[in-house]
Amino acid sequence: MAGNKKKFIQGNEACTEGALYAGCRFYAGYPITPSTEIMEICGARLPRMGGAFIQMEDEIASICAIVGASLGGLKSMTATSGPGFSLMQEGLGFACMTEVPCVIVNVMRSGPSTGFPTGPSQSDVMQTKWGTHGDHPAIVLTPASVEEIFHETVRAFNLSEIYRTPVILLYDEIIGRMREAVTIPAPGEIEVVARRVPTCSPAEYKPYDAKGGDIAPLASYGDGYRFHVTGLYHAADGFPTNNTQLIEEACIRLLRKVDDNKERIWKNEEYHLDDAEVGIFAYGVSAKSAKFAVKELRKKGIKAGLLRPLTIWPFPDRAVEELAGRVKAIIVPEMNMGQIVYEVERASRGKCEVKGIFRVDTEPIKPVQIIECITGNGLKPSSPGSKMGEMMVERDMLDG
Amino acid sequence: MSRPAEEIKPLAKKKKKAPFNYSPYVRGGKLPHIWCPGCGHGIVLKCLLRAIHTTGLLRDDIAMVSGIGCSSRTPGYVDFNTLHTLHGRALAYATGLKLAKPRLNVIVTTGDGDALAIGGNHFIHACRRNMDMTILVYNNAVYGMTSGQASPTTPPGKISTTSRNGSIEPPFDTCSLARAAGATFVARGTAYHFQELEKVIYEAIMHKGTSVVDIIDACPTYYGRFNKYKSPTEMMEKIEKEGTVSVKQVDKLSPEELEGKLLRGILHKSDRPEYCAEYQKLMTKVQAK
Ligand code: SF4
């Protein structure tokens, strides 16, 4: 299509491209490996586009600043990694509670604590759902290639505006720093959702009025709607309440606005699943290896298939249960000591065996590990650390 | 002895000033406020609203941001664009909002614990950036909302629920801290000297850059009871009246007389590039390339 641009870029660069495409005009952040490139590029490009960029004193300030900016009417984003993401948890809860759209990128590195800053990992996947206190909705997207980072960043902004809630873009250091060819669509080619603003008069405006559906339009500060926003439980007009019924209603509505729409938020890739006898459930970089493993296994006559979630939260319960009903086992490779595997186990309701492959030495899970797990010792291509394992990963990285 | 004639002349009637009309600034149905009887915060609110009125700013163009604590409940009562945030984080939200929409006049209401303990990092960096906003620190040397714990401004020896035998920590001087961190307008007022406070808040709002006003007021419910003050009035007299000296009188007083007193009035004013204006310049520069 005319206007398309093909670029050979890093995952973190693709994230910035996606954000700017989606209309992000405010970035606040604090440097942290391996996400810093996003901040650096935003710092260079936003002022040229009339957007705002600011380096904050820490990650706590960063998430607060983007929520402040979003209330000022700008689509806004911050990016971080494990330690910074931990610091952001309270601010994340505030954004959920006050229903202020914003996007938070977590480029996962090895933890806990400072861990291994340049070492990739997938160990924040449960934190993205449960990190902040209290019951709250979570929308978390897990792209697995550089091009997909672009598209999922745009989708993150769109979902954030549609559901008036923070959206987390979650990927690992490998995808974040790998280079792949990306086609940047021409403006208008893919959908960009604008914020729904009130059409009523300021006197009638209630920022949390659920009457017209669970999601009320959001006015910007300074546009004539003088409304109140608080992290306390509040009534439809935004002011604090201690009415127990209103508190319950507000909490349930917060969860419901995502839960009732999960079919619209879910997004999965199914790869050779139609006739699969064994399924692999994998996200992010582990899905790259899984895809390669499926190809190799098929060559050997083993009917393997891949279910790859691009939305990890809300969890794709239905797709997993459906798969569990028709395969012997689901294999869950992840770069942690077992997190999403328990969700897969829960969602498969005992209909098939669920087995995890875990790796925390900051090396990616290699296709051969998945192959061996599925074939037992029957296939025995080589051990994970062997040359063949390395080769398979590298080839896989190149062909995406 | 007869009286001099002029003494029995009826006094010329003083022109009565119309009472200040607070109602346009206060949200209908949100009062009474949650503050205790005798709390200084109500007086601060009064001074703040009168100062805002004098600036002539429109309500639509004012954003009031706060953190957590008794003082941070202020935005809920006033008819502006109001944002009641997390403990300590008001300035971070305010920074994002102001940079996103520089035409908004941002006023932050915060307390000594909110601004100087949990929010201390944001406080010094806000002062350093010199973004145009007004930071009002309601300083009563105690955490009121959580029932009277020591704060970073609790004087040594004072009793709180977390310093039952008297605090052993030295307090922060909000104004020195703000000035050292780079705030371009630094002032102090008290709830007792309410007319002065109104003027100081007015000047703070009008100043282009980060303005900090340390407002000494009293929490009779906790700080007062724990430290054996008999009444809110006594607190005002001892802490706010006798504990402070106007900068205008400093030259007339001996070092002994100044001992242990906090200075009131505008303590520092300087001219330094304002953040949003600098950002605007930067945008113009890179866009011209
Ligand atoms: S607890 Fe203290 S600071 Fe809080 S409202 Fe009561 S008197 Fe005021």
PDB file of N, CA, C and O in Angstrom, chain A residues 47-48 50-58 60-61 64-65 68-69 71-72 90 94 220-232 237 239, chain B residues 27 30 59-60 73 76 79-86 89 92-93 95-97 99-101 103-104 121-122 125 129 275 279 282-283 286-287:
ATOM      1  N   PRO A  47       9.072  15.840  20.706  1.00  0.00           N
ATOM      2  CA  PRO A  47       9.078  17.304  20.521  1.00  0.00           C
ATOM      3  C   PRO A  47       8.917  17.708  19.055  1.00  0.00           C
ATOM      4  O   PRO A  47       8.328  18.739  18.754  1.00  0.00           O
ATOM      5  N   ARG A  48       9.396  16.873  18.148  1.00  0.00           N
ATOM      6  CA  ARG A  48       9.254  17.191  16.726  1.00  0.00           C
ATOM      7  C   ARG A  48       7.803  17.098  16.285  1.00  0.00           C
ATOM      8  O   ARG A  48       7.395  17.695  15.303  1.00  0.00           O
ATOM      9  N   GLY A  50       5.254  17.784  18.270  1.00  0.00           N
ATOM     10  CA  GLY A  50       4.401  18.605  19.134  1.00  0.00           C
ATOM     11  C   GLY A  50       3.951  17.874  20.392  1.00  0.00           C
ATOM     12  O   GLY A  50       3.068  18.333  21.105  1.00  0.00           O
ATOM     13  N   GLY A  51       4.565  16.736  20.656  1.00  0.00           N
ATOM     14  CA  GLY A  51       4.217  15.984  21.863  1.00  0.00           C
ATOM     15  C   GLY A  51       5.161  16.322  23.000  1.00  0.00           C
ATOM     16  O   GLY A  51       6.172  17.001  22.812  1.00  0.00           O
ATOM     17  N   ALA A  52       4.829  15.838  24.182  1.00  0.00           N
ATOM     18  CA  ALA A  52       5.648  16.155  25.358  1.00  0.00           C
ATOM     19  C   ALA A  52       6.413  14.929  25.831  1.00  0.00           C
ATOM     20  O   ALA A  52       5.917  13.800  25.773  1.00  0.00           O
ATOM     21  N   PHE A  53       7.601  15.195  26.298  1.00  0.00           N
ATOM     22  CA  PHE A  53       8.461  14.150  26.839  1.00  0.00           C
ATOM     23  C   PHE A  53       9.088  14.681  28.121  1.00  0.00           C
ATOM     24  O   PHE A  53       9.526  15.820  28.172  1.00  0.00           O
ATOM     25  N   ILE A  54       9.136  13.837  29.123  1.00  0.00           N
ATOM     26  CA  ILE A  54       9.817  14.269  30.352  1.00  0.00           C
ATOM     27  C   ILE A  54      10.468  13.074  31.046  1.00  0.00           C
ATOM     28  O   ILE A  54       9.882  11.988  31.122  1.00  0.00           O
ATOM     29  N   GLN A  55      11.688  13.301  31.493  1.00  0.00           N
ATOM     30  CA  GLN A  55      12.375  12.284  32.288  1.00  0.00           C
ATOM     31  C   GLN A  55      12.058  12.551  33.751  1.00  0.00           C
ATOM     32  O   GLN A  55      12.363  13.617  34.281  1.00  0.00           O
ATOM     33  N   MET A  56      11.444  11.588  34.402  1.00  0.00           N
ATOM     34  CA  MET A  56      11.021  11.783  35.787  1.00  0.00           C
ATOM     35  C   MET A  56      12.095  11.289  36.752  1.00  0.00           C
ATOM     36  O   MET A  56      13.077  10.690  36.350  1.00  0.00           O
ATOM     37  N   GLU A  57      11.851  11.512  38.040  1.00  0.00           N
ATOM     38  CA  GLU A  57      12.844  11.173  39.062  1.00  0.00           C
ATOM     39  C   GLU A  57      12.847   9.690  39.408  1.00  0.00           C
ATOM     40  O   GLU A  57      13.791   9.193  40.011  1.00  0.00           O
ATOM     41  N   ASP A  58      11.792   8.999  39.066  1.00  0.00           N
ATOM     42  CA  ASP A  58      11.751   7.544  39.293  1.00  0.00           C
ATOM     43  C   ASP A  58      10.526   6.989  38.562  1.00  0.00           C
ATOM     44  O   ASP A  58       9.778   7.741  37.929  1.00  0.00           O
ATOM     45  N   ILE A  60       7.908   5.634  39.892  1.00  0.00           N
ATOM     46  CA  ILE A  60       6.643   5.990  40.556  1.00  0.00           C
ATOM     47  C   ILE A  60       6.135   7.284  39.934  1.00  0.00           C
ATOM     48  O   ILE A  60       4.981   7.402  39.524  1.00  0.00           O
ATOM     49  N   ALA A  61       7.041   8.256  39.844  1.00  0.00           N
ATOM     50  CA  ALA A  61       6.678   9.550  39.268  1.00  0.00           C
ATOM     51  C   ALA A  61       6.256   9.383  37.806  1.00  0.00           C
ATOM     52  O   ALA A  61       5.354  10.076  37.329  1.00  0.00           O
ATOM     53  N   CYS A  64       2.677   8.178  37.472  1.00  0.00           N
ATOM     54  CA  CYS A  64       1.776   9.248  37.924  1.00  0.00           C
ATOM     55  C   CYS A  64       1.696  10.345  36.867  1.00  0.00           C
ATOM     56  O   CYS A  64       0.618  10.861  36.565  1.00  0.00           O
ATOM     57  N   ALA A  65       2.847  10.692  36.288  1.00  0.00           N
ATOM     58  CA  ALA A  65       2.875  11.772  35.289  1.00  0.00           C
ATOM     59  C   ALA A  65       2.049  11.408  34.058  1.00  0.00           C
ATOM     60  O   ALA A  65       1.338  12.255  33.516  1.00  0.00           O
ATOM     61  N   GLY A  68      -1.562  11.889  34.903  1.00  0.00           N
ATOM     62  CA  GLY A  68      -1.863  13.321  34.927  1.00  0.00           C
ATOM     63  C   GLY A  68      -2.016  13.862  33.513  1.00  0.00           C
ATOM     64  O   GLY A  68      -2.952  14.599  33.200  1.00  0.00           O
ATOM     65  N   ALA A  69      -1.100  13.457  32.638  1.00  0.00           N
ATOM     66  CA  ALA A  69      -1.120  13.934  31.253  1.00  0.00           C
ATOM     67  C   ALA A  69      -2.355  13.426  30.521  1.00  0.00           C
ATOM     68  O   ALA A  69      -2.968  14.144  29.730  1.00  0.00           O
ATOM     69  N   LEU A  71      -5.206  12.798  31.815  1.00  0.00           N
ATOM     70  CA  LEU A  71      -6.348  13.604  32.267  1.00  0.00           C
ATOM     71  C   LEU A  71      -6.335  14.983  31.605  1.00  0.00           C
ATOM     72  O   LEU A  71      -7.361  15.642  31.509  1.00  0.00           O
ATOM     73  N   GLY A  72      -5.147  15.382  31.155  1.00  0.00           N
ATOM     74  CA  GLY A  72      -5.043  16.621  30.389  1.00  0.00           C
ATOM     75  C   GLY A  72      -5.418  16.410  28.931  1.00  0.00           C
ATOM     76  O   GLY A  72      -5.398  17.351  28.140  1.00  0.00           O
ATOM     77  N   GLU A  90       1.497   0.831  42.531  1.00  0.00           N
ATOM     78  CA  GLU A  90       0.469   1.639  43.186  1.00  0.00           C
ATOM     79  C   GLU A  90      -0.183   2.583  42.172  1.00  0.00           C
ATOM     80  O   GLU A  90      -1.404   2.768  42.164  1.00  0.00           O
ATOM     81  N   PHE A  94      -4.071   3.022  40.770  1.00  0.00           N
ATOM     82  CA  PHE A  94      -4.760   4.316  40.712  1.00  0.00           C
ATOM     83  C   PHE A  94      -5.380   4.527  39.328  1.00  0.00           C
ATOM     84  O   PHE A  94      -6.517   4.985  39.205  1.00  0.00           O
ATOM     85  N   SER A 220     -11.501  16.057  29.385  1.00  0.00           N
ATOM     86  CA  SER A 220     -10.143  16.460  29.760  1.00  0.00           C
ATOM     87  C   SER A 220     -10.224  17.650  30.700  1.00  0.00           C
ATOM     88  O   SER A 220     -11.105  18.498  30.561  1.00  0.00           O
ATOM     89  N   TYR A 221      -9.275  17.713  31.607  1.00  0.00           N
ATOM     90  CA  TYR A 221      -9.190  18.886  32.474  1.00  0.00           C
ATOM     91  C   TYR A 221      -8.953  20.120  31.611  1.00  0.00           C
ATOM     92  O   TYR A 221      -8.172  20.079  30.657  1.00  0.00           O
ATOM     93  N   GLY A 222      -9.625  21.176  31.973  1.00  0.00           N
ATOM     94  CA  GLY A 222      -9.399  22.428  31.259  1.00  0.00           C
ATOM     95  C   GLY A 222     -10.326  22.625  30.072  1.00  0.00           C
ATOM     96  O   GLY A 222     -10.247  23.640  29.389  1.00  0.00           O
ATOM     97  N   ASP A 223     -11.197  21.653  29.813  1.00  0.00           N
ATOM     98  CA  ASP A 223     -12.101  21.790  28.672  1.00  0.00           C
ATOM     99  C   ASP A 223     -13.517  22.170  29.101  1.00  0.00           C
ATOM    100  O   ASP A 223     -14.474  21.930  28.363  1.00  0.00           O
ATOM    101  N   GLY A 224     -13.635  22.711  30.276  1.00  0.00           N
ATOM    102  CA  GLY A 224     -14.939  23.200  30.715  1.00  0.00           C
ATOM    103  C   GLY A 224     -15.709  22.242  31.612  1.00  0.00           C
ATOM    104  O   GLY A 224     -16.717  22.607  32.191  1.00  0.00           O
ATOM    105  N   TYR A 225     -15.201  21.017  31.721  1.00  0.00           N
ATOM    106  CA  TYR A 225     -15.857  20.043  32.604  1.00  0.00           C
ATOM    107  C   TYR A 225     -15.034  19.996  33.889  1.00  0.00           C
ATOM    108  O   TYR A 225     -13.947  19.419  33.894  1.00  0.00           O
ATOM    109  N   ARG A 226     -15.488  20.633  34.917  1.00  0.00           N
ATOM    110  CA  ARG A 226     -14.686  20.643  36.144  1.00  0.00           C
ATOM    111  C   ARG A 226     -15.095  19.459  37.010  1.00  0.00           C
ATOM    112  O   ARG A 226     -16.012  19.562  37.801  1.00  0.00           O
ATOM    113  N   PHE A 227     -14.404  18.344  36.802  1.00  0.00           N
ATOM    114  CA  PHE A 227     -14.812  17.146  37.537  1.00  0.00           C
ATOM    115  C   PHE A 227     -13.738  16.722  38.531  1.00  0.00           C
ATOM    116  O   PHE A 227     -12.615  17.213  38.501  1.00  0.00           O
ATOM    117  N   HIS A 228     -14.118  15.792  39.398  1.00  0.00           N
ATOM    118  CA  HIS A 228     -13.223  15.340  40.466  1.00  0.00           C
ATOM    119  C   HIS A 228     -12.786  13.906  40.200  1.00  0.00           C
ATOM    120  O   HIS A 228     -13.582  13.066  39.792  1.00  0.00           O
ATOM    121  N   VAL A 229     -11.507  13.661  40.449  1.00  0.00           N
ATOM    122  CA  VAL A 229     -10.955  12.315  40.287  1.00  0.00           C
ATOM    123  C   VAL A 229     -10.267  11.949  41.597  1.00  0.00           C
ATOM    124  O   VAL A 229      -9.499  12.742  42.142  1.00  0.00           O
ATOM    125  N   THR A 230     -10.562  10.765  42.102  1.00  0.00           N
ATOM    126  CA  THR A 230      -9.929  10.328  43.348  1.00  0.00           C
ATOM    127  C   THR A 230      -9.697   8.821  43.316  1.00  0.00           C
ATOM    128  O   THR A 230     -10.451   8.079  42.669  1.00  0.00           O
ATOM    129  N   GLY A 231      -8.668   8.385  44.006  1.00  0.00           N
ATOM    130  CA  GLY A 231      -8.389   6.956  44.145  1.00  0.00           C
ATOM    131  C   GLY A 231      -9.246   6.302  45.218  1.00  0.00           C
ATOM    132  O   GLY A 231      -9.186   5.092  45.416  1.00  0.00           O
ATOM    133  N   LEU A 232     -10.026   7.121  45.920  1.00  0.00           N
ATOM    134  CA  LEU A 232     -10.980   6.567  46.880  1.00  0.00           C
ATOM    135  C   LEU A 232     -12.160   6.005  46.097  1.00  0.00           C
ATOM    136  O   LEU A 232     -12.446   6.453  44.981  1.00  0.00           O
ATOM    137  N   ASP A 237     -20.496  10.592  40.231  1.00  0.00           N
ATOM    138  CA  ASP A 237     -20.035  11.968  40.022  1.00  0.00           C
ATOM    139  C   ASP A 237     -18.540  12.131  40.331  1.00  0.00           C
ATOM    140  O   ASP A 237     -17.998  13.229  40.210  1.00  0.00           O
ATOM    141  N   PHE A 239     -17.032  11.800  43.268  1.00  0.00           N
ATOM    142  CA  PHE A 239     -16.708  12.179  44.648  1.00  0.00           C
ATOM    143  C   PHE A 239     -16.717  10.959  45.567  1.00  0.00           C
ATOM    144  O   PHE A 239     -17.473  10.020  45.345  1.00  0.00           O
TER     145      PHE A 239
ATOM    146  N   ARG B  27     -17.944  23.632  45.929  1.00  0.00           N
ATOM    147  CA  ARG B  27     -18.878  22.720  45.264  1.00  0.00           C
ATOM    148  C   ARG B  27     -20.121  22.507  46.111  1.00  0.00           C
ATOM    149  O   ARG B  27     -20.024  22.114  47.275  1.00  0.00           O
ATOM    150  N   LYS B  30     -20.951  19.592  48.882  1.00  0.00           N
ATOM    151  CA  LYS B  30     -19.755  18.883  49.362  1.00  0.00           C
ATOM    152  C   LYS B  30     -19.331  19.359  50.752  1.00  0.00           C
ATOM    153  O   LYS B  30     -18.412  18.801  51.346  1.00  0.00           O
ATOM    154  N   ARG B  59     -12.256  29.422  36.780  1.00  0.00           N
ATOM    155  CA  ARG B  59     -12.270  28.099  37.417  1.00  0.00           C
ATOM    156  C   ARG B  59     -11.888  26.989  36.443  1.00  0.00           C
ATOM    157  O   ARG B  59     -11.225  26.029  36.809  1.00  0.00           O
ATOM    158  N   ASP B  60     -12.285  27.138  35.182  1.00  0.00           N
ATOM    159  CA  ASP B  60     -11.951  26.125  34.175  1.00  0.00           C
ATOM    160  C   ASP B  60     -10.450  26.008  33.945  1.00  0.00           C
ATOM    161  O   ASP B  60      -9.961  24.990  33.461  1.00  0.00           O
ATOM    162  N   ARG B  73      -7.528  16.700  51.191  1.00  0.00           N
ATOM    163  CA  ARG B  73      -8.963  16.659  50.914  1.00  0.00           C
ATOM    164  C   ARG B  73      -9.468  17.973  50.325  1.00  0.00           C
ATOM    165  O   ARG B  73     -10.600  18.062  49.867  1.00  0.00           O
ATOM    166  N   GLY B  76     -11.488  18.268  46.879  1.00  0.00           N
ATOM    167  CA  GLY B  76     -12.850  17.730  46.824  1.00  0.00           C
ATOM    168  C   GLY B  76     -13.921  18.792  47.075  1.00  0.00           C
ATOM    169  O   GLY B  76     -15.072  18.615  46.694  1.00  0.00           O
ATOM    170  N   ASP B  79     -14.522  24.077  43.291  1.00  0.00           N
ATOM    171  CA  ASP B  79     -15.044  23.848  41.951  1.00  0.00           C
ATOM    172  C   ASP B  79     -14.015  24.164  40.861  1.00  0.00           C
ATOM    173  O   ASP B  79     -14.160  25.123  40.106  1.00  0.00           O
ATOM    174  N   PHE B  80     -12.979  23.345  40.813  1.00  0.00           N
ATOM    175  CA  PHE B  80     -11.977  23.468  39.758  1.00  0.00           C
ATOM    176  C   PHE B  80     -11.837  22.092  39.096  1.00  0.00           C
ATOM    177  O   PHE B  80     -12.611  21.193  39.384  1.00  0.00           O
ATOM    178  N   ASN B  81     -10.806  21.922  38.271  1.00  0.00           N
ATOM    179  CA  ASN B  81     -10.464  20.584  37.775  1.00  0.00           C
ATOM    180  C   ASN B  81      -9.654  19.944  38.897  1.00  0.00           C
ATOM    181  O   ASN B  81      -8.548  20.397  39.176  1.00  0.00           O
ATOM    182  N   THR B  82     -10.201  18.932  39.546  1.00  0.00           N
ATOM    183  CA  THR B  82      -9.562  18.486  40.788  1.00  0.00           C
ATOM    184  C   THR B  82      -9.139  17.020  40.749  1.00  0.00           C
ATOM    185  O   THR B  82      -9.859  16.158  40.259  1.00  0.00           O
ATOM    186  N   LEU B  83      -7.967  16.780  41.308  1.00  0.00           N
ATOM    187  CA  LEU B  83      -7.357  15.450  41.239  1.00  0.00           C
ATOM    188  C   LEU B  83      -6.753  15.084  42.591  1.00  0.00           C
ATOM    189  O   LEU B  83      -5.802  15.702  43.053  1.00  0.00           O
ATOM    190  N   HIS B  84      -7.352  14.097  43.212  1.00  0.00           N
ATOM    191  CA  HIS B  84      -6.947  13.640  44.542  1.00  0.00           C
ATOM    192  C   HIS B  84      -6.204  12.320  44.336  1.00  0.00           C
ATOM    193  O   HIS B  84      -6.811  11.320  43.957  1.00  0.00           O
ATOM    194  N   THR B  85      -4.892  12.328  44.522  1.00  0.00           N
ATOM    195  CA  THR B  85      -4.081  11.202  44.031  1.00  0.00           C
ATOM    196  C   THR B  85      -3.585  10.277  45.138  1.00  0.00           C
ATOM    197  O   THR B  85      -4.279  10.037  46.108  1.00  0.00           O
ATOM    198  N   LEU B  86      -2.385   9.795  44.986  1.00  0.00           N
ATOM    199  CA  LEU B  86      -1.789   8.843  45.924  1.00  0.00           C
ATOM    200  C   LEU B  86      -0.949   9.580  46.961  1.00  0.00           C
ATOM    201  O   LEU B  86      -0.489  10.696  46.726  1.00  0.00           O
ATOM    202  N   ARG B  89       2.347  11.577  45.934  1.00  0.00           N
ATOM    203  CA  ARG B  89       2.579  11.648  44.487  1.00  0.00           C
ATOM    204  C   ARG B  89       1.919  12.831  43.799  1.00  0.00           C
ATOM    205  O   ARG B  89       1.945  12.904  42.570  1.00  0.00           O
ATOM    206  N   ALA B  92       3.966  14.570  41.117  1.00  0.00           N
ATOM    207  CA  ALA B  92       4.238  13.805  39.898  1.00  0.00           C
ATOM    208  C   ALA B  92       3.037  13.872  38.955  1.00  0.00           C
ATOM    209  O   ALA B  92       3.189  14.069  37.744  1.00  0.00           O
ATOM    210  N   TYR B  93       1.829  13.735  39.500  1.00  0.00           N
ATOM    211  CA  TYR B  93       0.626  13.879  38.672  1.00  0.00           C
ATOM    212  C   TYR B  93       0.536  15.305  38.133  1.00  0.00           C
ATOM    213  O   TYR B  93       0.213  15.527  36.968  1.00  0.00           O
ATOM    214  N   THR B  95       2.884  17.400  37.571  1.00  0.00           N
ATOM    215  CA  THR B  95       3.910  17.629  36.551  1.00  0.00           C
ATOM    216  C   THR B  95       3.438  17.126  35.189  1.00  0.00           C
ATOM    217  O   THR B  95       3.569  17.813  34.178  1.00  0.00           O
ATOM    218  N   GLY B  96       2.877  15.933  35.169  1.00  0.00           N
ATOM    219  CA  GLY B  96       2.371  15.368  33.916  1.00  0.00           C
ATOM    220  C   GLY B  96       1.240  16.210  33.345  1.00  0.00           C
ATOM    221  O   GLY B  96       1.207  16.521  32.152  1.00  0.00           O
ATOM    222  N   LEU B  97       0.331  16.597  34.230  1.00  0.00           N
ATOM    223  CA  LEU B  97      -0.832  17.378  33.781  1.00  0.00           C
ATOM    224  C   LEU B  97      -0.405  18.739  33.239  1.00  0.00           C
ATOM    225  O   LEU B  97      -0.851  19.168  32.177  1.00  0.00           O
ATOM    226  N   LEU B  99       2.509  19.727  32.058  1.00  0.00           N
ATOM    227  CA  LEU B  99       3.263  19.643  30.801  1.00  0.00           C
ATOM    228  C   LEU B  99       2.344  19.283  29.637  1.00  0.00           C
ATOM    229  O   LEU B  99       2.533  19.738  28.516  1.00  0.00           O
ATOM    230  N   ALA B 100       1.325  18.458  29.923  1.00  0.00           N
ATOM    231  CA  ALA B 100       0.384  18.090  28.864  1.00  0.00           C
ATOM    232  C   ALA B 100      -0.489  19.275  28.481  1.00  0.00           C
ATOM    233  O   ALA B 100      -0.887  19.421  27.336  1.00  0.00           O
ATOM    234  N   LYS B 101      -0.830  20.111  29.448  1.00  0.00           N
ATOM    235  CA  LYS B 101      -1.716  21.255  29.183  1.00  0.00           C
ATOM    236  C   LYS B 101      -1.189  22.478  29.913  1.00  0.00           C
ATOM    237  O   LYS B 101      -1.710  22.863  30.965  1.00  0.00           O
ATOM    238  N   ARG B 103      -1.531  25.522  29.693  1.00  0.00           N
ATOM    239  CA  ARG B 103      -2.391  26.666  29.988  1.00  0.00           C
ATOM    240  C   ARG B 103      -3.161  26.525  31.311  1.00  0.00           C
ATOM    241  O   ARG B 103      -3.756  27.478  31.796  1.00  0.00           O
ATOM    242  N   LEU B 104      -3.131  25.325  31.887  1.00  0.00           N
ATOM    243  CA  LEU B 104      -3.783  25.148  33.183  1.00  0.00           C
ATOM    244  C   LEU B 104      -2.923  25.763  34.288  1.00  0.00           C
ATOM    245  O   LEU B 104      -1.700  25.662  34.269  1.00  0.00           O
ATOM    246  N   ASN B 121      11.058  13.050  47.382  1.00  0.00           N
ATOM    247  CA  ASN B 121      11.807  13.004  46.123  1.00  0.00           C
ATOM    248  C   ASN B 121      11.108  13.831  45.039  1.00  0.00           C
ATOM    249  O   ASN B 121      11.741  14.590  44.320  1.00  0.00           O
ATOM    250  N   HIS B 122       9.788  13.677  44.968  1.00  0.00           N
ATOM    251  CA  HIS B 122       9.044  14.450  43.965  1.00  0.00           C
ATOM    252  C   HIS B 122       9.121  15.947  44.282  1.00  0.00           C
ATOM    253  O   HIS B 122       9.167  16.779  43.390  1.00  0.00           O
ATOM    254  N   HIS B 125      12.503  17.421  43.199  1.00  0.00           N
ATOM    255  CA  HIS B 125      12.635  17.461  41.736  1.00  0.00           C
ATOM    256  C   HIS B 125      11.661  18.443  41.099  1.00  0.00           C
ATOM    257  O   HIS B 125      11.974  19.047  40.072  1.00  0.00           O
ATOM    258  N   ARG B 129      12.927  21.469  38.706  1.00  0.00           N
ATOM    259  CA  ARG B 129      12.473  21.693  37.325  1.00  0.00           C
ATOM    260  C   ARG B 129      11.939  23.098  37.113  1.00  0.00           C
ATOM    261  O   ARG B 129      11.959  23.611  36.018  1.00  0.00           O
ATOM    262  N   TYR B 275       9.974  25.539  33.161  1.00  0.00           N
ATOM    263  CA  TYR B 275      10.096  24.289  32.406  1.00  0.00           C
ATOM    264  C   TYR B 275       9.251  24.269  31.125  1.00  0.00           C
ATOM    265  O   TYR B 275       9.757  23.950  30.040  1.00  0.00           O
ATOM    266  N   TYR B 279      10.429  23.949  27.335  1.00  0.00           N
ATOM    267  CA  TYR B 279      10.028  22.837  26.470  1.00  0.00           C
ATOM    268  C   TYR B 279       9.451  23.375  25.160  1.00  0.00           C
ATOM    269  O   TYR B 279       9.714  22.835  24.084  1.00  0.00           O
ATOM    270  N   LEU B 282      12.283  24.399  23.017  1.00  0.00           N
ATOM    271  CA  LEU B 282      12.933  23.209  22.465  1.00  0.00           C
ATOM    272  C   LEU B 282      12.145  22.654  21.276  1.00  0.00           C
ATOM    273  O   LEU B 282      12.718  22.294  20.249  1.00  0.00           O
ATOM    274  N   MET B 283      10.834  22.644  21.421  1.00  0.00           N
ATOM    275  CA  MET B 283       9.994  22.143  20.317  1.00  0.00           C
ATOM    276  C   MET B 283      10.166  23.019  19.080  1.00  0.00           C
ATOM    277  O   MET B 283      10.314  22.507  17.972  1.00  0.00           O
ATOM    278  N   VAL B 286      13.602  22.206  17.460  1.00  0.00           N
ATOM    279  CA  VAL B 286      13.727  20.943  16.724  1.00  0.00           C
ATOM    280  C   VAL B 286      12.788  20.884  15.524  1.00  0.00           C
ATOM    281  O   VAL B 286      13.090  20.233  14.527  1.00  0.00           O
ATOM    282  N   GLN B 287      11.687  21.591  15.626  1.00  0.00           N
ATOM    283  CA  GLN B 287      10.746  21.572  14.495  1.00  0.00           C
ATOM    284  C   GLN B 287      11.249  22.418  13.327  1.00  0.00           C
ATOM    285  O   GLN B 287      10.869  22.197  12.190  1.00  0.00           O
TER     286      GLN B 287
END
